[in-house]
Structures are given as structure tokens and as C-alpha cells.
Coordinates of C-alpha atoms in Angstrom, one line a residue:
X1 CA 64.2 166.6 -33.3
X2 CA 62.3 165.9 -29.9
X3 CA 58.7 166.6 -28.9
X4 CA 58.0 170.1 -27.9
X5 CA 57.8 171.2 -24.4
X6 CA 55.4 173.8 -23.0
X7 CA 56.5 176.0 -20.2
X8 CA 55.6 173.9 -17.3
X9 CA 52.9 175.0 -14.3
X10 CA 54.1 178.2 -13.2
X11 CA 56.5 178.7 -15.9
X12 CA 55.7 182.2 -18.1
X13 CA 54.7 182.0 -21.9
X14 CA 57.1 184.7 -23.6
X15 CA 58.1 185.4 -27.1
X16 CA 60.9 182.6 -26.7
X17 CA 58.6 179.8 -25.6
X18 CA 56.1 180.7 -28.6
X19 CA 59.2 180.4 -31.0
X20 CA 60.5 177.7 -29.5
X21 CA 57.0 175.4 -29.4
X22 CA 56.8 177.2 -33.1
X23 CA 59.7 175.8 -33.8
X24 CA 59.1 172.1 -32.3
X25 CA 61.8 172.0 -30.3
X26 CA 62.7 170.4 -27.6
X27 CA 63.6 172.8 -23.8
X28 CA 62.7 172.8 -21.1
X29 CA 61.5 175.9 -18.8
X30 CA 63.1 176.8 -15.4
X31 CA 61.2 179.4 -13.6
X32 CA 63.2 180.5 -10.5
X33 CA 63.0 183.5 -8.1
X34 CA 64.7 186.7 -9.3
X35 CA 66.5 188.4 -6.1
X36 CA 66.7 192.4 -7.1
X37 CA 69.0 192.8 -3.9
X38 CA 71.7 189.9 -5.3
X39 CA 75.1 191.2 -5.5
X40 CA 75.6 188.3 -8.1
X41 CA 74.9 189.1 -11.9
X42 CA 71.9 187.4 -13.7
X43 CA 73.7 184.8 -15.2
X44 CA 75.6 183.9 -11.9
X45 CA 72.5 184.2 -9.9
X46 CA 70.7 182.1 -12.8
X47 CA 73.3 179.3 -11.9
X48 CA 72.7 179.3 -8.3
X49 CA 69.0 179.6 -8.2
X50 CA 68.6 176.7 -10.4
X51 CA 72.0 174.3 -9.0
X52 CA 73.9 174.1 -12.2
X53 CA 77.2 175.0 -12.8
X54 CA 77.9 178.6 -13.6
X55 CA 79.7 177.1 -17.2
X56 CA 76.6 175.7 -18.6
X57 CA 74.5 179.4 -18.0
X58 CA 75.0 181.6 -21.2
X59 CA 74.1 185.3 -21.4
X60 CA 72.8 186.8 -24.1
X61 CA 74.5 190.6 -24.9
X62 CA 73.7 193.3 -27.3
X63 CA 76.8 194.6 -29.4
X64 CA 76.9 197.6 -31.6
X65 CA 79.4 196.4 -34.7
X66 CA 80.7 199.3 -37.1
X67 CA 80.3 198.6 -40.2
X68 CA 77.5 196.0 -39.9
X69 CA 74.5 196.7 -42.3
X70 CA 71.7 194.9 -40.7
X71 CA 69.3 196.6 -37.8
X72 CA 71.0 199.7 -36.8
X73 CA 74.7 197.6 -36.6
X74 CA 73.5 195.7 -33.4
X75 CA 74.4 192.1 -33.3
X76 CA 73.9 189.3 -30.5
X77 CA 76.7 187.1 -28.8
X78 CA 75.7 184.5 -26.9
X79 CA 78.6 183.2 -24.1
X80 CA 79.2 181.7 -20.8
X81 CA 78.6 183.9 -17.5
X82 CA 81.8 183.0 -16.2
X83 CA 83.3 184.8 -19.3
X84 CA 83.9 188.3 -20.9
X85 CA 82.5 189.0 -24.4
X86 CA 85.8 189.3 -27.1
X87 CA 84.3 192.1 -29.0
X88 CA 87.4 192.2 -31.4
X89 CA 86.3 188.1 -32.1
X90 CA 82.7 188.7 -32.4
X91 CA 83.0 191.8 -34.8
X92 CA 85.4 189.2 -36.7
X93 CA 82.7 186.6 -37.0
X94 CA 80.8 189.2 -38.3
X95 CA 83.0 190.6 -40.8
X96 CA 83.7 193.7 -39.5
X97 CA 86.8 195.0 -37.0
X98 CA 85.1 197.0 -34.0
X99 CA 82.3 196.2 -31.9
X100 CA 81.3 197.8 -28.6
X101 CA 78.3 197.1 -26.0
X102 CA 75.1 198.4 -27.0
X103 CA 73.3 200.9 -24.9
X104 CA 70.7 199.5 -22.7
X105 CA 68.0 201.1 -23.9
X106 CA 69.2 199.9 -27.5
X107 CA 68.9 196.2 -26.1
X108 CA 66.0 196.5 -25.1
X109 CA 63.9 198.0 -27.9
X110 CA 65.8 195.8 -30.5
X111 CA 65.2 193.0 -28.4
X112 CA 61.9 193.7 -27.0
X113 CA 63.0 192.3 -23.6
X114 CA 64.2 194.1 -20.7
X115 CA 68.2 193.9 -19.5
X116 CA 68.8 190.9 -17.3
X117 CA 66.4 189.1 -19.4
X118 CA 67.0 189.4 -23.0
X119 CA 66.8 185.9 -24.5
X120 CA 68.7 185.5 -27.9
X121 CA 65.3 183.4 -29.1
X122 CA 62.1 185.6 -30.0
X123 CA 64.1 189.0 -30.4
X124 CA 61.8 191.7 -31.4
X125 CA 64.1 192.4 -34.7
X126 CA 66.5 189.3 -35.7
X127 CA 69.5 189.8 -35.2
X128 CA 72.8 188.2 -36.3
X129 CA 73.9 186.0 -33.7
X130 CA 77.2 184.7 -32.9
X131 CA 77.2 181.4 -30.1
X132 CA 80.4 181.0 -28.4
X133 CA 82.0 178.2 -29.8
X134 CA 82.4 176.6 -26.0
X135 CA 78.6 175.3 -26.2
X136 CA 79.6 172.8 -28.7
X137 CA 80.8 170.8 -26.0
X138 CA 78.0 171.0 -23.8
X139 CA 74.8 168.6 -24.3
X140 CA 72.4 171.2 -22.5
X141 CA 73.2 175.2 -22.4
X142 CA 70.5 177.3 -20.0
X143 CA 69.6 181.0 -21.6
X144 CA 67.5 183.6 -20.9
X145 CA 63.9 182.5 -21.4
X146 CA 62.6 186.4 -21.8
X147 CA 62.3 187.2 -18.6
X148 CA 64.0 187.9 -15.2
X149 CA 63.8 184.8 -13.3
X150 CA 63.4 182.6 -16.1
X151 CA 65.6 180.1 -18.2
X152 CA 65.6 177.8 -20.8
X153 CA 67.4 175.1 -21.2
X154 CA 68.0 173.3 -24.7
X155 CA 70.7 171.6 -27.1
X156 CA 72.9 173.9 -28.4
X157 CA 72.3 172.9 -32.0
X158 CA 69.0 173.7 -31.5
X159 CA 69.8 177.2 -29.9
X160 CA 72.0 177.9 -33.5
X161 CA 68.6 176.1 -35.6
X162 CA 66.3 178.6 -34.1
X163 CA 68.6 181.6 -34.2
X164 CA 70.3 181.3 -37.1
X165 CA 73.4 181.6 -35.2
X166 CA 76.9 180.7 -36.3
X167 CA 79.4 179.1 -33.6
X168 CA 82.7 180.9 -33.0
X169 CA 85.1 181.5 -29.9
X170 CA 84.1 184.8 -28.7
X171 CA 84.4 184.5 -25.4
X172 CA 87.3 185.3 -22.9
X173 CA 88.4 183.9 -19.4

């Protein structure tokens, strides 16, 4: 466990950061601008902004997963932007055998952030979360601090620690 870091000058306090700092653990906060007009998607344009490989950038997706129990069947999955979400492999991890993408609108009230900036830390409603397992392998992972235009950066153990996630391959290439 490492000293807690605070959003630095500039950098937005949001419901991640306060669960985060709550949580003493270590991140660190990357503002950057958001460009409405990109052509890339958030995660992509995430990468660039900031000069990090697209690999290291997860995004954080609603699912809706039949025959879950817990808040309204949504789930989170948690994967690299360079990949698509294996809903079949995340609705496995779960225990269940369909999942599909949640509406937006679902997303967002669950969550409590808005599309392109749902963080899987400091959701409105906990959700189960699923990590891809690819993040294992990574010493640093950037997600979605709660906002468009902002990161967080952190170990992916701590990412599971303050989500409660579980690691599994969910993500295709």
C-alpha cells in the first residue's frame, strides 16, 4: 500500500478520487483536453492525449447479464481500448450465459457518470465487476477517472482491491 495521491492542480475531484483517497490508494490523476470533434473513441483519444500506448488505456462498459440478480442484471467489464468486450466470457465470469450492452441511459443512472466517462471506481450502485485478465501483466493500467477528459492511472491490484473485481479474459482482439 502506497501513500495516497490527491488529484493534482487542475485535476477534478469526482466520486473516484474520493474512493480512491478513501481507500488510501495510490493513482495518479491525468487531466487532458477532451476533443468533442475527435473521430477517435474515448479510450483511443485518452491514449493519445496523454502519450501512452493505446494497450495500457482500459474502458469501462456497462453490460446487461440475464439471469444476474444484483442491480437490475447490469454488470461492469473493464478491458483494453484496442479490444472488443467477449460478452459470452463476461456473462461466464458471472455465472450466467448471455450478456448484452446496456443502454446508455442505463449506464449512466447506474453509474452516476455520463458515457465516455464512466469510471468502474465510485459507481453510483456497485456493481459486479469483471477486469480483463490482460491487466495482470501490466504494472500501471489508466481508466476513466469520472469524467470526460480525465484518467486515472493505478496498479491493477489495486483497481480489483477497490472494486471488488475478479480478473478473467473477457476481452477480444
Amino acid at each position: 500500500m502506497g501513500k495516497k495521491k490527491n488529484a493534482p492542480e487542475g485535476g477534478p475531484a469526482t466520486p473516484a478520487t474520493v474512493a480512491l483517497d478513501r481507500a488510501g490508494l495510490t493513482y495518479q490523476a491525468h487531466p487532458y483536453t477532451h476533443d468533442p470533434a475527435s473521430d477517435l473513441s474515448y479510450g483511443l483519444e485518452a491514449a493519445a492525449a496523454l502519450g501512452v500506448p493505446p494497450e495500457v488505456v482500459f474502458k469501462t462498459l456497462v453490460a446487461k447479464v440475464d439471469g444476474l440478480r444484483a442491480a437490475q442484471g447490469l454488470a461492469v467489464a473493464v478491458l483494453p481500448v484496442t479490444a472488443t468486450l467477449d460478452l459470452k466470457a463476461l456473462a461466464q465470469a458471472l455465472g450466467c450465459k448471455k450478456a448484452a450492452m446496456a443502454e446508455p441511459a442505463a449506464a449512466e443512472r447506474s453509474s452516476g457518470y455520463v458515457t465516455g466517462g464512466i469510471s468502474p471506481i465510485g459507481q453510483r450502485t456497485t456493481l459486479p465487476t469483471v477486469i480483463d485478465s490482460s491487466a495482470e501483466r501490466l504494472e500501471r493500467i489508466y481508466v476513466s477517472g469520472g469524467r470526460r477528459g480525465f484518467d486515472i492511472s493505478l496498479a491493477p491490484t489495486d483497481l480489483v482491491r477497490v472494486t471488488g473485481a475478479q480478473l478473467v479474459s473477457i476481452a477480444r482482439n
